Amino acid sequence: MIKTLIKSTRITWASKNANMFLLALTYAYFLGIPINNPFQILGGLILVSALWGALYTLNDLTDLEVDRRDRQKQSRAFIENEVDKKIILLFFGLIVAGVFIISFVAFPSSFTFLMSLMLLNQLVYTLPPIRLKDSNLAPFFSTATNSVLRLASCAVLLGDVFLVPLSVYVFMYLAGMGTYLMYKSRSRDASIVGFMGGGLLLYMLYSGDMNIIQFAVAILPSFLAAVPLYLSLFTNKDYMFRLADILYHQVAMVFFMFCILVIIF
């Protein structure tokens, strides 16, 4: 049971948090801002990742009946091994309570506020009666919003949420939305969002809001996953989804953590 609960947190998906933390850290690095709280930043990354682990657990519980009918999701934790719903909810509640208690005590209020937004966004996205996941608004409140909040959560630990330019937040929002649309095989909508994101990227590179290294941090790891996701629209969907998962959630995670440790220490 414990292994099943841990699996439901999708630990490797913490790479999404590490990616956004690293991007925020590059702005401090290139602006020459000294990082005097490296352990708080690492702690913040751990708290954000723990919160999202709990939210993924809740997501798997609320999607249980739907996932059972989806052959691509038969390896999800609670489908492979059944766990009592009360135990799952207790597990979710304990993690969330622990995360927010630590955040209230040891972290800036702005960081706690952003984590509250993450929690609220995901609850509205996942739970009935609203459950935006099943509405046409889903692309606007999934990966898109989450990417912005993850990025901002590190920026506030560095002292200023606008350390990261506003255009970068918008770009990451569009990039997250495009990834979601590709995952849902909505190629036309994904292409439109991709075109908008490409135009904004050119502006950021021209204006100096993003340099080549920051571009690599923001785009290349996700691009590695986006290629098989895009190809999944045309061929061998199951294999391409597995390849995208390995590239972004495992291979890239090692790169993200190495760069984070180099910058903050």
Coordinates of C-alpha atoms in Angstrom, one line a residue:
M1 CA 0.0 0.0 0.0
I2 CA 2.8 2.5 0.9
K3 CA 4.5 1.8 -2.4
T4 CA 1.3 2.4 -4.2
L5 CA 0.7 5.7 -2.4
I6 CA 4.3 6.9 -3.2
K7 CA 3.9 5.9 -6.8
S8 CA 0.8 8.0 -7.1
T9 CA 2.8 11.1 -6.3
R10 CA 4.7 10.7 -9.6
I11 CA 8.1 11.6 -8.0
T12 CA 9.8 11.9 -11.4
W13 CA 7.3 14.6 -12.4
A14 CA 9.2 16.9 -10.0
S15 CA 11.3 17.7 -13.0
K16 CA 8.6 20.3 -14.0
N17 CA 9.2 22.1 -10.7
A18 CA 13.0 21.9 -11.1
N19 CA 12.8 23.2 -14.7
M20 CA 10.9 26.4 -13.5
F21 CA 13.2 26.9 -10.5
L22 CA 16.3 26.7 -12.7
L23 CA 14.8 29.2 -15.2
A24 CA 14.2 31.7 -12.4
L25 CA 17.6 31.1 -11.0
T26 CA 19.2 32.0 -14.3
Y27 CA 17.8 35.5 -14.1
A28 CA 19.4 36.0 -10.7
Y29 CA 22.7 34.6 -12.0
F30 CA 22.9 36.8 -15.1
L31 CA 21.9 39.9 -13.1
G32 CA 24.6 39.2 -10.6
I33 CA 22.2 38.9 -7.7
P34 CA 23.8 37.1 -4.8
I35 CA 21.9 34.0 -3.6
N36 CA 22.1 34.1 0.2
N37 CA 19.4 31.5 0.9
P38 CA 20.4 28.4 -1.1
F39 CA 18.9 26.0 1.4
Q40 CA 15.6 27.8 1.5
I41 CA 15.5 27.6 -2.3
L42 CA 16.1 23.9 -2.2
G43 CA 13.6 23.6 0.6
G44 CA 11.1 25.5 -1.5
L45 CA 11.6 23.1 -4.4
I46 CA 11.0 20.2 -2.1
L47 CA 7.8 21.7 -0.7
V48 CA 6.5 22.6 -4.2
S49 CA 7.3 19.1 -5.4
A50 CA 5.7 17.5 -2.3
L51 CA 2.5 19.6 -2.8
W52 CA 2.3 18.5 -6.4
G53 CA 2.9 14.9 -5.5
A54 CA -0.2 15.1 -3.2
L55 CA -2.2 16.8 -6.0
Y56 CA -1.2 14.1 -8.4
T57 CA -2.5 11.5 -5.9
L58 CA -5.8 13.4 -5.6
N59 CA -6.0 13.6 -9.4
D60 CA -5.5 9.8 -9.8
L61 CA -8.3 9.2 -7.2
T62 CA -10.8 11.5 -8.9
D63 CA -9.9 10.1 -12.3
L64 CA -10.0 6.5 -11.2
E65 CA -13.1 5.3 -13.2
V66 CA -12.0 7.2 -16.3
D67 CA -8.4 5.9 -16.2
R68 CA -9.7 2.3 -15.9
R69 CA -11.1 2.7 -19.4
D70 CA -8.0 4.2 -20.8
R71 CA -5.4 1.6 -21.8
Q72 CA -2.6 4.2 -21.7
K73 CA -3.2 4.7 -18.0
Q74 CA -3.4 1.1 -16.8
S75 CA -0.1 1.5 -15.0
R76 CA -1.5 4.3 -12.8
A77 CA -1.0 3.5 -9.1
F78 CA -4.5 3.0 -8.0
I79 CA -5.5 0.9 -11.0
E80 CA -2.6 -1.5 -10.6
N81 CA -3.2 -1.8 -6.8
E82 CA -6.4 -0.8 -5.1
V83 CA -6.2 1.3 -2.0
D84 CA -9.1 2.4 0.2
K85 CA -10.3 5.9 -0.7
K86 CA -10.2 7.0 2.9
I87 CA -6.5 6.1 3.1
I88 CA -5.8 8.0 -0.1
L89 CA -7.5 11.1 1.2
L90 CA -5.7 10.8 4.5
F91 CA -2.4 10.6 2.7
F92 CA -3.3 13.6 0.6
G93 CA -4.3 15.6 3.6
L94 CA -1.3 14.8 5.7
I95 CA 1.1 15.9 2.9
V96 CA -0.8 19.1 2.2
A97 CA -1.0 20.0 5.9
G98 CA 2.7 19.3 6.4
V99 CA 3.7 21.4 3.4
F100 CA 1.7 24.4 4.5
I101 CA 2.7 24.2 8.1
I102 CA 6.4 24.3 7.1
S103 CA 5.7 27.0 4.6
F104 CA 3.9 29.2 7.1
V105 CA 6.7 28.8 9.7
A106 CA 9.9 29.0 7.5
F107 CA 9.1 30.7 4.2
P108 CA 7.9 34.1 3.0
S109 CA 4.2 34.7 2.9
S110 CA 4.4 35.4 -0.8
F111 CA 5.7 31.8 -1.3
T112 CA 2.9 30.4 0.8
F113 CA 0.4 32.4 -1.2
L114 CA 1.6 31.1 -4.5
M115 CA 1.4 27.5 -3.2
S116 CA -2.1 28.3 -2.1
L117 CA -2.9 29.3 -5.7
M118 CA -1.4 26.0 -6.9
L119 CA -3.7 24.1 -4.6
L120 CA -6.8 26.1 -5.4
N121 CA -6.1 25.9 -9.2
Q122 CA -5.7 22.2 -9.1
L123 CA -8.8 21.6 -6.8
V124 CA -11.0 23.6 -9.2
Y125 CA -9.4 21.8 -12.1
T126 CA -9.9 18.4 -10.7
L127 CA -12.9 18.2 -8.3
P128 CA -16.6 18.4 -9.1
P129 CA -18.8 20.3 -9.3
I130 CA -16.6 22.7 -11.3
R131 CA -14.0 20.3 -12.6
L132 CA -12.5 22.4 -15.3
K133 CA -10.6 19.3 -16.6
D134 CA -13.9 18.3 -18.3
S135 CA -14.6 21.7 -19.8
N136 CA -13.3 23.7 -22.8
L137 CA -11.4 25.8 -20.3
A138 CA -9.1 22.9 -19.4
P139 CA -6.1 24.1 -21.6
F140 CA -6.1 27.4 -19.8
F141 CA -5.9 26.0 -16.2
S142 CA -3.7 22.9 -16.5
T143 CA 0.0 22.9 -17.4
A144 CA -0.2 26.5 -18.6
T145 CA -1.2 28.1 -15.2
N146 CA 0.9 25.6 -13.3
S147 CA 4.1 26.5 -15.1
V148 CA 3.6 30.2 -14.3
L149 CA 3.0 29.5 -10.6
R150 CA 6.0 27.2 -10.3
L151 CA 8.2 29.8 -11.9
A152 CA 6.9 32.6 -9.7
S153 CA 7.3 30.5 -6.5
C154 CA 11.1 30.4 -7.1
A155 CA 11.2 34.1 -8.1
V156 CA 9.7 35.2 -4.8
L157 CA 12.3 33.2 -2.9
L158 CA 14.9 35.2 -4.8
G159 CA 13.3 38.4 -3.6
D160 CA 11.1 39.7 -6.4
V161 CA 8.4 37.9 -8.5
F162 CA 9.2 40.3 -11.4
L163 CA 12.9 39.3 -11.4
V164 CA 11.5 37.2 -14.2
P165 CA 10.2 39.5 -17.0
L166 CA 6.4 39.4 -17.6
S167 CA 6.9 38.3 -21.2
V168 CA 8.6 35.1 -19.9
Y169 CA 5.6 34.3 -17.7
V170 CA 3.3 34.7 -20.7
F171 CA 5.7 32.6 -22.9
M172 CA 5.7 29.8 -20.3
Y173 CA 1.9 30.0 -20.1
L174 CA 1.7 29.5 -23.9
A175 CA 4.3 26.8 -23.8
G176 CA 2.4 24.9 -21.1
M177 CA -0.8 25.3 -23.0
G178 CA 0.7 24.0 -26.2
T179 CA 2.1 21.0 -24.5
Y180 CA -1.3 20.2 -23.0
L181 CA -3.0 20.5 -26.4
M182 CA -0.4 18.2 -28.0
Y183 CA -0.9 15.6 -25.2
K184 CA -4.7 15.8 -26.0
S185 CA -4.0 15.4 -29.7
R186 CA -5.5 18.7 -30.6
S187 CA -3.0 19.5 -33.4
R188 CA -4.8 22.5 -34.9
D189 CA -5.1 24.3 -31.5
A190 CA -1.5 23.3 -30.6
S191 CA -0.2 24.8 -33.8
I192 CA -2.0 28.1 -33.2
V193 CA -0.6 28.4 -29.7
G194 CA 2.9 27.3 -30.9
F195 CA 2.8 30.1 -33.5
M196 CA 1.9 32.7 -30.9
G197 CA 4.6 31.3 -28.6
G198 CA 7.2 31.5 -31.4
G199 CA 6.4 35.1 -32.1
L200 CA 6.7 36.0 -28.4
L201 CA 10.0 34.1 -28.2
L202 CA 11.5 36.1 -31.1
Y203 CA 10.4 39.3 -29.2
M204 CA 12.0 38.1 -26.0
L205 CA 15.3 37.3 -27.7
Y206 CA 15.3 40.6 -29.5
S207 CA 14.4 42.7 -26.5
G208 CA 16.8 40.9 -24.1
D209 CA 14.1 39.5 -21.9
M210 CA 15.7 36.1 -22.5
N211 CA 19.2 35.1 -23.6
I212 CA 20.3 32.0 -25.4
I213 CA 21.1 30.0 -22.3
Q214 CA 17.7 30.9 -20.7
F215 CA 16.1 29.9 -24.0
A216 CA 17.9 26.5 -23.7
V217 CA 16.7 26.1 -20.1
A218 CA 13.1 27.1 -20.9
I219 CA 12.7 25.3 -24.2
L220 CA 15.1 22.5 -25.1
P221 CA 14.2 20.0 -22.3
S222 CA 10.5 20.5 -23.1
F223 CA 11.2 20.4 -26.8
L224 CA 12.8 17.0 -26.4
A225 CA 9.5 15.8 -25.0
A226 CA 7.4 17.8 -27.4
V227 CA 8.9 16.1 -30.4
P228 CA 7.7 12.6 -29.6
L229 CA 4.4 14.2 -28.4
Y230 CA 3.9 15.8 -31.7
L231 CA 4.9 12.6 -33.6
S232 CA 2.3 10.8 -31.5
L233 CA -0.3 12.6 -33.5
F234 CA 0.8 10.5 -36.5
T235 CA 2.4 7.3 -35.3
N236 CA 2.7 4.8 -32.4
K237 CA 1.1 7.0 -29.8
D238 CA 1.8 4.7 -26.8
Y239 CA 5.6 4.5 -27.5
M240 CA 5.9 8.2 -28.2
F241 CA 4.2 9.0 -24.9
R242 CA 6.5 6.8 -23.0
L243 CA 9.5 8.3 -24.7
A244 CA 8.4 11.8 -23.9
D245 CA 7.9 10.8 -20.3
I246 CA 11.5 9.4 -20.0
L247 CA 13.1 12.4 -21.7
Y248 CA 11.4 15.1 -19.7
H249 CA 10.7 13.5 -16.3
Q250 CA 13.9 11.5 -15.9
V251 CA 16.8 12.5 -18.2
A252 CA 16.1 16.2 -17.9
M253 CA 15.7 16.1 -14.1
V254 CA 19.4 15.2 -13.7
F255 CA 20.4 18.2 -15.8
F256 CA 18.1 20.5 -13.9
M257 CA 19.3 19.5 -10.5
F258 CA 22.9 19.7 -11.5
C259 CA 22.5 23.3 -12.8
I260 CA 20.5 24.4 -9.8
L261 CA 23.2 23.2 -7.4
V262 CA 25.9 24.9 -9.4
I263 CA 24.1 28.2 -9.4
I264 CA 23.0 28.4 -5.7
F265 CA 26.3 27.1 -4.3

